[in-house]
PDB file of C-alpha atoms and ligand atoms in Angstrom:
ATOM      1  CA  UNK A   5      87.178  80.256  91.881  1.00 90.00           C
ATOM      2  CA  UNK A   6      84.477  77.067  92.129  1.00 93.00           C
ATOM      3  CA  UNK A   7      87.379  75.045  92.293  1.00 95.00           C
ATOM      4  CA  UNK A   8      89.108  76.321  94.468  1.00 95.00           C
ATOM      5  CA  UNK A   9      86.653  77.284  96.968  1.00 97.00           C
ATOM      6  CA  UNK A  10      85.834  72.885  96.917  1.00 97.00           C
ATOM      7  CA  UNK A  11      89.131  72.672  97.479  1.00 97.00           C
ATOM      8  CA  UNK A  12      89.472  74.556 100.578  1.00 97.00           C
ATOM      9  CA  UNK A  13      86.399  73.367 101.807  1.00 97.00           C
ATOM     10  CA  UNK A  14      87.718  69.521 100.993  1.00 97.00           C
ATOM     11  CA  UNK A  15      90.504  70.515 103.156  1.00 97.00           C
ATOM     12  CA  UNK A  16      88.605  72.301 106.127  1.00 95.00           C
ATOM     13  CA  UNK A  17      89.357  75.609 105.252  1.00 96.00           C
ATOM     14  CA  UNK A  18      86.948  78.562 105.210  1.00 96.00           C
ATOM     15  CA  UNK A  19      86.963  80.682 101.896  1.00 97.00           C
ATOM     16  CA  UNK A  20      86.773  84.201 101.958  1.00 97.00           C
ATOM     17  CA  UNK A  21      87.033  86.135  98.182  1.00 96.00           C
ATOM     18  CA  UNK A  22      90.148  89.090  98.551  1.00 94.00           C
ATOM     19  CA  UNK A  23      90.146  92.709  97.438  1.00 94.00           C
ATOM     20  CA  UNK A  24      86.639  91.693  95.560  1.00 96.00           C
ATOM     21  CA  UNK A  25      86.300  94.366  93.193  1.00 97.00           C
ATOM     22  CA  UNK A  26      90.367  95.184  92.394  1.00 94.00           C
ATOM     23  CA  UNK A  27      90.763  95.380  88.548  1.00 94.00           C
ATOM     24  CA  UNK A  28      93.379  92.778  88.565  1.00 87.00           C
ATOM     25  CA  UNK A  29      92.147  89.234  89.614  1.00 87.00           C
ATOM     26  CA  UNK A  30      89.227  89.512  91.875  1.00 94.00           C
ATOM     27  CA  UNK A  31      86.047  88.074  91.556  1.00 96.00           C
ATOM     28  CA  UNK A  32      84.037  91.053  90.475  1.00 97.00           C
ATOM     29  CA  UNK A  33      86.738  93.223  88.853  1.00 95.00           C
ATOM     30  CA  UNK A  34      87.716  90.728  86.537  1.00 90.00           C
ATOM     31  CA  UNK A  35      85.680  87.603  86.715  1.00 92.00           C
ATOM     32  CA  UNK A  36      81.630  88.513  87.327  1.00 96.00           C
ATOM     33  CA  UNK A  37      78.444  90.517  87.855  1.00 97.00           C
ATOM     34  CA  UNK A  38      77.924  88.937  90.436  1.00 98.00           C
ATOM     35  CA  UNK A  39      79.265  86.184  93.135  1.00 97.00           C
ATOM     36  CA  UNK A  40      76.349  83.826  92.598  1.00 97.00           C
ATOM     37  CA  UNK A  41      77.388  83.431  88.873  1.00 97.00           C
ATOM     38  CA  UNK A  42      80.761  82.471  90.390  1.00 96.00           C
ATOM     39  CA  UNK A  43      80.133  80.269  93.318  1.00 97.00           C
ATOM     40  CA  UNK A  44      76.987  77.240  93.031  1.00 97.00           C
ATOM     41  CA  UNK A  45      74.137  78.210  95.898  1.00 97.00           C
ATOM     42  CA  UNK A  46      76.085  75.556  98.500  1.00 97.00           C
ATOM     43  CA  UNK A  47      79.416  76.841  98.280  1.00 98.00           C
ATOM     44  CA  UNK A  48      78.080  80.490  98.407  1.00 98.00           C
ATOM     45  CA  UNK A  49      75.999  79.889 101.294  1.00 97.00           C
ATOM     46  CA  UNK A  50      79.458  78.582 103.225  1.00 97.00           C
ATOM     47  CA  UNK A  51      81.207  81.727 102.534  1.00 98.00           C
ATOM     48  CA  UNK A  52      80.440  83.700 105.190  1.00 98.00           C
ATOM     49  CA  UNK A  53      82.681  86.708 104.581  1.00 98.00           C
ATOM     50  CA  UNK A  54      84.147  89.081 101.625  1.00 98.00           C
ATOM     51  CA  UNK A  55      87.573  90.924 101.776  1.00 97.00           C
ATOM     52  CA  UNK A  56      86.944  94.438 100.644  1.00 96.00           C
ATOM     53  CA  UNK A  57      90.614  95.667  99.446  1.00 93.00           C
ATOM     54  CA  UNK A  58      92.144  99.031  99.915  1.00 91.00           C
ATOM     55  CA  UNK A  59      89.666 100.717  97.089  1.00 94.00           C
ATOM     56  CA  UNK A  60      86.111  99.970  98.755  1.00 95.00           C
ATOM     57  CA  UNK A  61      84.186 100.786 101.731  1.00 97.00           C
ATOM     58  CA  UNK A  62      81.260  99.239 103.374  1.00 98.00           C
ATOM     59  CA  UNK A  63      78.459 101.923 101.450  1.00 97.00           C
ATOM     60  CA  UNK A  64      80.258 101.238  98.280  1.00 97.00           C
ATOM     61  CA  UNK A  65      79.532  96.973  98.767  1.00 98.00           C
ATOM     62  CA  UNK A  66      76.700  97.480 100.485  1.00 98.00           C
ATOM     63  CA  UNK A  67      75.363  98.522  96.778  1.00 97.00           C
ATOM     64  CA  UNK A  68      75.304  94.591  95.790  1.00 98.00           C
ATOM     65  CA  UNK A  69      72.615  93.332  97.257  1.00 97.00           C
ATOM     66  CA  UNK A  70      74.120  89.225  97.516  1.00 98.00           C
ATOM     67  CA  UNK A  71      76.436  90.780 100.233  1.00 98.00           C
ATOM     68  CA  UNK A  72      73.628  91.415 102.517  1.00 97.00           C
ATOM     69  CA  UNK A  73      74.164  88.055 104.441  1.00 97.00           C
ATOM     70  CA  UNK A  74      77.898  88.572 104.330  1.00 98.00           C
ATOM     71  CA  UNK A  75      80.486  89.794 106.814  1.00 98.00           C
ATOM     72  CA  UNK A  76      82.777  92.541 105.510  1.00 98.00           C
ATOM     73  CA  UNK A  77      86.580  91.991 106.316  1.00 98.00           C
ATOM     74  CA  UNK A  78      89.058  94.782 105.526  1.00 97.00           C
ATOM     75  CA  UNK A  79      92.089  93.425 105.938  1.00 94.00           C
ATOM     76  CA  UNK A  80      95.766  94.649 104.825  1.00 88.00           C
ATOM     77  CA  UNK A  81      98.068  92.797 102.839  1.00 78.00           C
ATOM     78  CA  UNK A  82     101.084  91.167 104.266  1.00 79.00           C
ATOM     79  CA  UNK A  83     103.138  92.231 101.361  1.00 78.00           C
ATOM     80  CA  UNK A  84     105.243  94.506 103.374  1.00 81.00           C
ATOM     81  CA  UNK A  85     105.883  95.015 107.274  1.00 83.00           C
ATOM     82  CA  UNK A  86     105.469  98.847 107.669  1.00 78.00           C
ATOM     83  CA  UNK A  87     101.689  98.169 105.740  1.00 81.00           C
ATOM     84  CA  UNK A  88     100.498  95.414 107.701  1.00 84.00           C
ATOM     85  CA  UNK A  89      97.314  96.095 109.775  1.00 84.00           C
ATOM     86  CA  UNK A  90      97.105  99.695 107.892  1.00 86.00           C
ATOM     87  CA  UNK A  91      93.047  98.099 107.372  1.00 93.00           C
ATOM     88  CA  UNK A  92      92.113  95.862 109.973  1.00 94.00           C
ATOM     89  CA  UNK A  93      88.840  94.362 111.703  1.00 97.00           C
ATOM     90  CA  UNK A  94      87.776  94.925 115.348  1.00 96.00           C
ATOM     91  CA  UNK A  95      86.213  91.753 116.510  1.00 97.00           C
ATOM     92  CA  UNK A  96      84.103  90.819 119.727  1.00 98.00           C
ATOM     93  CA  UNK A  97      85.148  87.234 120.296  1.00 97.00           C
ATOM     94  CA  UNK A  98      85.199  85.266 124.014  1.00 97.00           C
ATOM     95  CA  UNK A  99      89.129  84.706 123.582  1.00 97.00           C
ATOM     96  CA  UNK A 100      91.433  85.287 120.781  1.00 96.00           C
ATOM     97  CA  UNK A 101      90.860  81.613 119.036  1.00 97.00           C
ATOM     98  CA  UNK A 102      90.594  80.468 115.580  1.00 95.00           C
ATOM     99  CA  UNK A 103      87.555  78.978 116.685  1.00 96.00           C
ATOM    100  CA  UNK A 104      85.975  81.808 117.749  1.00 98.00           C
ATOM    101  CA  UNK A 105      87.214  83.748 115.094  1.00 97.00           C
ATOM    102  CA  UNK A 106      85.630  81.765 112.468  1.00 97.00           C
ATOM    103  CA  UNK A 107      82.032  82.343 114.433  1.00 98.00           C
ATOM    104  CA  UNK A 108      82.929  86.103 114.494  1.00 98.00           C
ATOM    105  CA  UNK A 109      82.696  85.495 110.661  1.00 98.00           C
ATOM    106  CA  UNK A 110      79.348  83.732 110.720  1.00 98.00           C
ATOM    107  CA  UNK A 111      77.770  86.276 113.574  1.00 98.00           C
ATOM    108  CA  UNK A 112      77.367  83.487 116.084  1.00 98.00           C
ATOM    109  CA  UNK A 113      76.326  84.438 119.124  1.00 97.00           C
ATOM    110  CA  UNK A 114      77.663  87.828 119.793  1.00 97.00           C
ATOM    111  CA  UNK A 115      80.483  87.017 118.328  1.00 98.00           C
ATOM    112  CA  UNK A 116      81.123  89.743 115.567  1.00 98.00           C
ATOM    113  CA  UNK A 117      82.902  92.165 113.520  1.00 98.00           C
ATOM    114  CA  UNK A 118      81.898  95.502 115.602  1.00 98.00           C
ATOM    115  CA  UNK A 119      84.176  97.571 113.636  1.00 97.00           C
ATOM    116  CA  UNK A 120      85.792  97.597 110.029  1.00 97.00           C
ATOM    117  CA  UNK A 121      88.911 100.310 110.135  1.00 94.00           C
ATOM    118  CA  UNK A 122      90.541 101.051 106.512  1.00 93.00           C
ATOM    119  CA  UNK A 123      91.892 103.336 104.204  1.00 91.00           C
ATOM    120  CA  UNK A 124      89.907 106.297 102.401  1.00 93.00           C
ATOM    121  CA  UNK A 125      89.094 104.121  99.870  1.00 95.00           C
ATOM    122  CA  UNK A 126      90.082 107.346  97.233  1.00 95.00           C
ATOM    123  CA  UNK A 127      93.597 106.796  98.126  1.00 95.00           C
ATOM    124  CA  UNK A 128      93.330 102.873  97.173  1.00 94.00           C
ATOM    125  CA  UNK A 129      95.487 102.152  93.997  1.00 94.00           C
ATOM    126  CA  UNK A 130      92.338 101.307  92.049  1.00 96.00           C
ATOM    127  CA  UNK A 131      89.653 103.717  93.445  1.00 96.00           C
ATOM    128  CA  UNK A 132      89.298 105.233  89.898  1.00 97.00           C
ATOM    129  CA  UNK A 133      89.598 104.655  86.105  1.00 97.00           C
ATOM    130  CA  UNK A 134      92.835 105.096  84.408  1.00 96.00           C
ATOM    131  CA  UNK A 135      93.971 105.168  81.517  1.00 96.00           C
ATOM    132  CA  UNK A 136      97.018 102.839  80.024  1.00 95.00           C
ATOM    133  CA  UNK A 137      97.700 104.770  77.473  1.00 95.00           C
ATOM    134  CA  UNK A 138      98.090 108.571  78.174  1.00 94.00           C
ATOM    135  CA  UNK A 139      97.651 108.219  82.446  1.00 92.00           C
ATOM    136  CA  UNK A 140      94.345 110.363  82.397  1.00 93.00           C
ATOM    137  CA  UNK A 141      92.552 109.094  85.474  1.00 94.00           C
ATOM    138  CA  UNK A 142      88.681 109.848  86.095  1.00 95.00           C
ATOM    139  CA  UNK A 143      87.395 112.356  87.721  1.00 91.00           C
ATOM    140  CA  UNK A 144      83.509 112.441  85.901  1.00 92.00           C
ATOM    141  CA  UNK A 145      80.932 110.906  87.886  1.00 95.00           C
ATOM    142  CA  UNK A 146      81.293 107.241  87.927  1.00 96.00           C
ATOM    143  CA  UNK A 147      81.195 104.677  85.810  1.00 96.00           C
ATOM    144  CA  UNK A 148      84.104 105.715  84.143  1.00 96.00           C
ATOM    145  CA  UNK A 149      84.543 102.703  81.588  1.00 96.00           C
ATOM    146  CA  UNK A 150      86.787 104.457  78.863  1.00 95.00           C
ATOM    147  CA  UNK A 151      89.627 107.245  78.382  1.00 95.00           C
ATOM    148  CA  UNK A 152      87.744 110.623  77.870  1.00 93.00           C
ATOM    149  CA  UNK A 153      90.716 112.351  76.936  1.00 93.00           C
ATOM    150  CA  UNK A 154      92.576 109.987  74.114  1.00 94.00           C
ATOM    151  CA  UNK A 155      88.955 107.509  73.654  1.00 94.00           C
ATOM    152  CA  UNK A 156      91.530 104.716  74.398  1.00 95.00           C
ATOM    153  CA  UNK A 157      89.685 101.518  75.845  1.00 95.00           C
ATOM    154  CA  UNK A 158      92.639 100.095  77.367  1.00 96.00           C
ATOM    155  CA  UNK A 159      91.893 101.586  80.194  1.00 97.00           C
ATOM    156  CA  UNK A 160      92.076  99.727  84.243  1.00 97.00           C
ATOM    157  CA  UNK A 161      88.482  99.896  85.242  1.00 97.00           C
ATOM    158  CA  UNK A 162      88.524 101.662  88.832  1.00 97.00           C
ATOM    159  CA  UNK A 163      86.981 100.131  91.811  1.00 97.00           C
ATOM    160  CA  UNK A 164      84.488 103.212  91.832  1.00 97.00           C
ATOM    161  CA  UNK A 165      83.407 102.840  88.126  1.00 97.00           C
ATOM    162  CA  UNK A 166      83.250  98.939  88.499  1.00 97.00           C
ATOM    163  CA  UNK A 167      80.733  98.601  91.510  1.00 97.00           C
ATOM    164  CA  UNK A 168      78.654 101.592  89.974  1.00 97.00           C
ATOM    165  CA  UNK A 169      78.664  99.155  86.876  1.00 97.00           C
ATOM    166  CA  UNK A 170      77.421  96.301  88.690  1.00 97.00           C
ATOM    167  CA  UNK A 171      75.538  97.629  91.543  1.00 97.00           C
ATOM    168  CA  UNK A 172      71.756  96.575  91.934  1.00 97.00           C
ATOM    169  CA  UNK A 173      70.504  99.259  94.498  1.00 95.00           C
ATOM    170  CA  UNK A 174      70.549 102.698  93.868  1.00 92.00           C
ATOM    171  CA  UNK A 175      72.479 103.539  97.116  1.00 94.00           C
ATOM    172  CA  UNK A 176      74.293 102.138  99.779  1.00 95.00           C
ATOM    173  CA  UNK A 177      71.430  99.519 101.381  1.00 95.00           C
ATOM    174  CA  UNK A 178      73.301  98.257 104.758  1.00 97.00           C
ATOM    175  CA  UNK A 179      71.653  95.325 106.267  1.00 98.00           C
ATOM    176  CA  UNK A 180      71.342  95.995 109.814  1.00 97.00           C
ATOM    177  CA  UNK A 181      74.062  93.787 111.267  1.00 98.00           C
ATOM    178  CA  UNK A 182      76.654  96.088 109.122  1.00 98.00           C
ATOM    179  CA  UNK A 183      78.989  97.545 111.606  1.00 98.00           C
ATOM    180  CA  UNK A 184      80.623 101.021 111.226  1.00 97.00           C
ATOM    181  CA  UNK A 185      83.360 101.469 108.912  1.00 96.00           C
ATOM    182  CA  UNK A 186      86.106 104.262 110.082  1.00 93.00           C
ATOM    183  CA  UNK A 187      88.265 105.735 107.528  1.00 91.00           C
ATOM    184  CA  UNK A 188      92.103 106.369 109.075  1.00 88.00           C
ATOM    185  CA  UNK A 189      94.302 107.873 106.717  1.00 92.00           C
ATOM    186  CA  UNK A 190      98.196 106.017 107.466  1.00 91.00           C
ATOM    187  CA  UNK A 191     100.562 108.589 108.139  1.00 93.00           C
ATOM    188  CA  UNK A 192     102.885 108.036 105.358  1.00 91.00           C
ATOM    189  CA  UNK A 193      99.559 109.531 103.288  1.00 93.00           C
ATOM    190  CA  UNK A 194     100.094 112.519 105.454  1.00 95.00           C
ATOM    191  CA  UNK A 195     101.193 115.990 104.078  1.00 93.00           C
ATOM    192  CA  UNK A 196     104.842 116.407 105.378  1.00 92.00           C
ATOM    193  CA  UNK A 197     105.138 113.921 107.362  1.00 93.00           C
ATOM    194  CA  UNK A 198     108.677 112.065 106.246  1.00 87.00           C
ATOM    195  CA  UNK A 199     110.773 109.272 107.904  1.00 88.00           C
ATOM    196  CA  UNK A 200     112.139 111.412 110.494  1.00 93.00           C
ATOM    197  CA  UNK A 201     109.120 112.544 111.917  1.00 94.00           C
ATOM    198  CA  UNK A 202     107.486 109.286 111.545  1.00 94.00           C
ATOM    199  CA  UNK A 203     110.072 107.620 113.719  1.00 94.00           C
ATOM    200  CA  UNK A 204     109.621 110.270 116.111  1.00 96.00           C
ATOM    201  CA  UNK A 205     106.232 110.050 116.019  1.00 97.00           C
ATOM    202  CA  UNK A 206     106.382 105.882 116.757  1.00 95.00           C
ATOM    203  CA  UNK A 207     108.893 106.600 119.409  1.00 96.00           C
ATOM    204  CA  UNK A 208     107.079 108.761 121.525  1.00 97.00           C
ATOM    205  CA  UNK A 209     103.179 107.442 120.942  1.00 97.00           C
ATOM    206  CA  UNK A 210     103.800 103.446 120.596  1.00 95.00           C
ATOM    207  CA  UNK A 211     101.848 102.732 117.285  1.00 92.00           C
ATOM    208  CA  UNK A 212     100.907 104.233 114.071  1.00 91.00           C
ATOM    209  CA  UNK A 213      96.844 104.062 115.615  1.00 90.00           C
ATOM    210  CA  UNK A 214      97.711 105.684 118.713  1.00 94.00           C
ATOM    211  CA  UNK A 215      99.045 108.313 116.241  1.00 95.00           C
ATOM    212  CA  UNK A 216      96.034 108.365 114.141  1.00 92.00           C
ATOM    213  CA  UNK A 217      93.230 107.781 116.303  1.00 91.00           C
ATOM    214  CA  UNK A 218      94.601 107.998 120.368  1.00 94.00           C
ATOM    215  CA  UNK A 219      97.116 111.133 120.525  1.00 96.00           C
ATOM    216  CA  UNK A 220      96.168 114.335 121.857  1.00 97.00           C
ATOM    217  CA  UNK A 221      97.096 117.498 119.376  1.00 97.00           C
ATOM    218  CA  UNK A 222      99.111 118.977 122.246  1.00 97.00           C
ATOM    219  CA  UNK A 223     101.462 115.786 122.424  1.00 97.00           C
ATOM    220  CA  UNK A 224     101.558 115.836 118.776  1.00 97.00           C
ATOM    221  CA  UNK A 225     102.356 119.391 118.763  1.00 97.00           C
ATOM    222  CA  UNK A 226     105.501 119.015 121.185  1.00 97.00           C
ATOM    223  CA  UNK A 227     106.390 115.924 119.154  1.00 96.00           C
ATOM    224  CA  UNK A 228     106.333 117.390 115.793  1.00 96.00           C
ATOM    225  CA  UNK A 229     105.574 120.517 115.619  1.00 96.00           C
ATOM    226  CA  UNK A 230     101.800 122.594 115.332  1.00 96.00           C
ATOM    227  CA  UNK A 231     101.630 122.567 111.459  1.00 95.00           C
ATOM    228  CA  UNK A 232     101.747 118.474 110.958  1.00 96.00           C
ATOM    229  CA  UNK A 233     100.104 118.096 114.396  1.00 97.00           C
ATOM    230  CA  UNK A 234      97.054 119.922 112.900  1.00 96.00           C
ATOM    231  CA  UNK A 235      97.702 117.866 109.490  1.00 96.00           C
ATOM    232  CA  UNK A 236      97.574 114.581 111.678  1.00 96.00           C
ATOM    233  CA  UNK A 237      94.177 116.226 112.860  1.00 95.00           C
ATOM    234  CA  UNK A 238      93.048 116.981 110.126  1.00 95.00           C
ATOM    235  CA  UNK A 239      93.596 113.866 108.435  1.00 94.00           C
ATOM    236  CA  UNK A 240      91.822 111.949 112.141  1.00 92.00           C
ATOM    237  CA  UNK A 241      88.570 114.287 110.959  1.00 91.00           C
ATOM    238  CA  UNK A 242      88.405 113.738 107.486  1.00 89.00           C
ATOM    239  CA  UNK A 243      89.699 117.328 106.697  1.00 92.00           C
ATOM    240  CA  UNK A 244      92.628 116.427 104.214  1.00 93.00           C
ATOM    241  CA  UNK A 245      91.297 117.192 100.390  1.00 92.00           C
ATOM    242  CA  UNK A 246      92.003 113.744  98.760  1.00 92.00           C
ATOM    243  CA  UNK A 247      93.318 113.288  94.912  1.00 92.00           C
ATOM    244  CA  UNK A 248      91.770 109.812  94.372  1.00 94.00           C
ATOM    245  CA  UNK A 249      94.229 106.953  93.010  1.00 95.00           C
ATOM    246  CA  UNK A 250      93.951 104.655  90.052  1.00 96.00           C
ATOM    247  CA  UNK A 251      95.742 102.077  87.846  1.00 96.00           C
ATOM    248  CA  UNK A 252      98.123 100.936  90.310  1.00 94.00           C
ATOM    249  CA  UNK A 253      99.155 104.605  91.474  1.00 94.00           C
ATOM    250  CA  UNK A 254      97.983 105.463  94.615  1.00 94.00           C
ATOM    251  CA  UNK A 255      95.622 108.634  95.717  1.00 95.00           C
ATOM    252  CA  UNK A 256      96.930 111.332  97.763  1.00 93.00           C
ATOM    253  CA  UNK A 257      96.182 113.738 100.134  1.00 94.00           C
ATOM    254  CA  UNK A 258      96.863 116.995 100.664  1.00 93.00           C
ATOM    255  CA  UNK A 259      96.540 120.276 102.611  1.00 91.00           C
ATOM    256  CA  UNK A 260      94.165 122.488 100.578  1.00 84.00           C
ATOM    257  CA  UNK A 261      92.340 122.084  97.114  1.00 75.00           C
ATOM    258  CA  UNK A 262      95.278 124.802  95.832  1.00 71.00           C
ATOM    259  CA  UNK A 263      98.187 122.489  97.042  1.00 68.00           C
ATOM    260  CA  UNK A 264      95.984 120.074  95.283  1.00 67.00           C
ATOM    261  CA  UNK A 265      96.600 121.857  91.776  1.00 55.00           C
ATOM    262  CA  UNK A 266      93.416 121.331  90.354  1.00 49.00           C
ATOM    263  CA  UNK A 267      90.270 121.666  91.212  1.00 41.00           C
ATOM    264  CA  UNK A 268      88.480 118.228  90.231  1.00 45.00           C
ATOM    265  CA  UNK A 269      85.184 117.036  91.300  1.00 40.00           C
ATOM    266  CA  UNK A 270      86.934 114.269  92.811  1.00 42.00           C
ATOM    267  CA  UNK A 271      88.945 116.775  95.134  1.00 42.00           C
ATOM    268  CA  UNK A 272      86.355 117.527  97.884  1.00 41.00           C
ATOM    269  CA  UNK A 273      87.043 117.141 101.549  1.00 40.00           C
ATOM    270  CA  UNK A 274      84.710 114.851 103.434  1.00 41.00           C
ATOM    271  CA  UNK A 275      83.457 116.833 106.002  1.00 38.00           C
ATOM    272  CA  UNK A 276      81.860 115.159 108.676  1.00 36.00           C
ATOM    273  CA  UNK A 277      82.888 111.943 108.595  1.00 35.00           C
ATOM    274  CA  UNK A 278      81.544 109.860 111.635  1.00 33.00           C
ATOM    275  CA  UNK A 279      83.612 108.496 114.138  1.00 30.00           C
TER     276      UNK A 279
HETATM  277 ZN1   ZN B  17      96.547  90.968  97.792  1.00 88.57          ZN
HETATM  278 ZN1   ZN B  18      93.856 107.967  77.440  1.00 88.57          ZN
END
């Protein structure tokens, strides 16, 4: 990661780690404790941003206290064009420039990340531990480092378990440049909402964030009905009980903790989410 950080550098590029604490190839879930282990002091003090990946929040990095200085991106992957932007950054920038983009990074000036908008980070593929031999995923208070229900330690480490592993402060510790980060559940995470309705739904509102953030339950009512315009509420608030993913396999999201089958200590609705 050295390497390749001179690299970029050598070639006038700006470095910024991805999905940081994924399992799979990311500098803390499979390289290091810690970035500065990684990276010598002058090449970590030219990053000026992490990538947090589908799995983490702000609270949950703000638990490593060498991101204090850094910018949090939460970007999507481009793997697919129905997922793109379903995380994405809102940035105060004087025009839409690399340039200026690049100083949004490095808080120049005003310019800034004022907004960090991503998945529930239970619903990431990697949130929790699973196992790879019998599929039991964690629900016990993390760190989760081994199967409890075969002893199996082939298990994929889950975002969760990993920064609890590796954290150095007991709780979140935001410095105070950290901007809000807004949890928006996509729609195809939504109880009952298929194709069809999606479609519809894109049709009539524009975008999947007008959907999600913008559209009044009485439009979504006449669009798709009262019982998925309340779950497309409900989901907005934070008021969807959440089955949290692991080892590749997404989390989902449903209704009520009795749709949800079991009731896990991992199955609790936020309430009160802000924003
Ligand atoms: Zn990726
Ligand atoms: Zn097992």
């Amino acid at each position: 990661a050295a390497e390749l950080e001179a690299i970029c550098h050598a070639a006038g590029g700006v470095f910024v780690p991805a999905h940081s604490f994924t399992p799979h190839k990311s500098v803390y879930g499979s390289c290091a404790r810690r970035m500065t282990d990684v990276f010598p002091p002058e090449a970590w003090a030219r990053i000026p941003a992490i990538e947090l990946g589908l799995s983490a929040d702000s609270d949950l990095a703000d638990r490593i206290s060498e991101l204090r200085d850094k910018t949090f991106l939460s970007n999507s992957d481009a793997h697919s064009l129905p997922r793109i932007a379903r995380e994405y950054n809102l940035l105060e920038m004087h025009e839409a420039t690399h340039e200026e983009f690049l100083r949004a990074l490095r808080r120049e000036d005003g310019r800034t990340v004022v907004g960090n908008f991503g998945l529930d980070p239970r619903l990431g593929k990697y949130h929790r531990t699973r196992c790879e031999e019998c599929d039991w995923i964690a629900t016990q208070p993390p760190p989760v480092l081994f199967c409890e229900h075969c002893e199996s330690e082939k298990v994929t480490v889950g975002v969760l378990d990993r920064i609890h592993e590796i954290a150095d402060t007991p709780g979140p510790a935001p410095p105070e440049h950290r901007p809000p980060y807004r949890y928006q559940i996509p729609l195809q995470f939504v109880p009952k909402v298929g194709g069809v309705r999606l479609n519809r739904l894109l049709n009539r509102f524009g975008s999947e964030m007008a959907v999600l953030h913008e559209a009044s339950p009485q439009a979504l009512a006449q669009t798709v009905g009262t019982e998925i315009a309340d779950l497309i509420v409900r989901a907005r608030e934070g008021r969807l009980v959440v089955q949290p993913g692991g080892g590749g396999r997404y989390g989902r999201a449903f209704a009520d903790v009795s749709r949800a089958q079991m009731r896990l200590p991992g199955l609790v609705a936020r309430e009160g989410q802000e924003g």
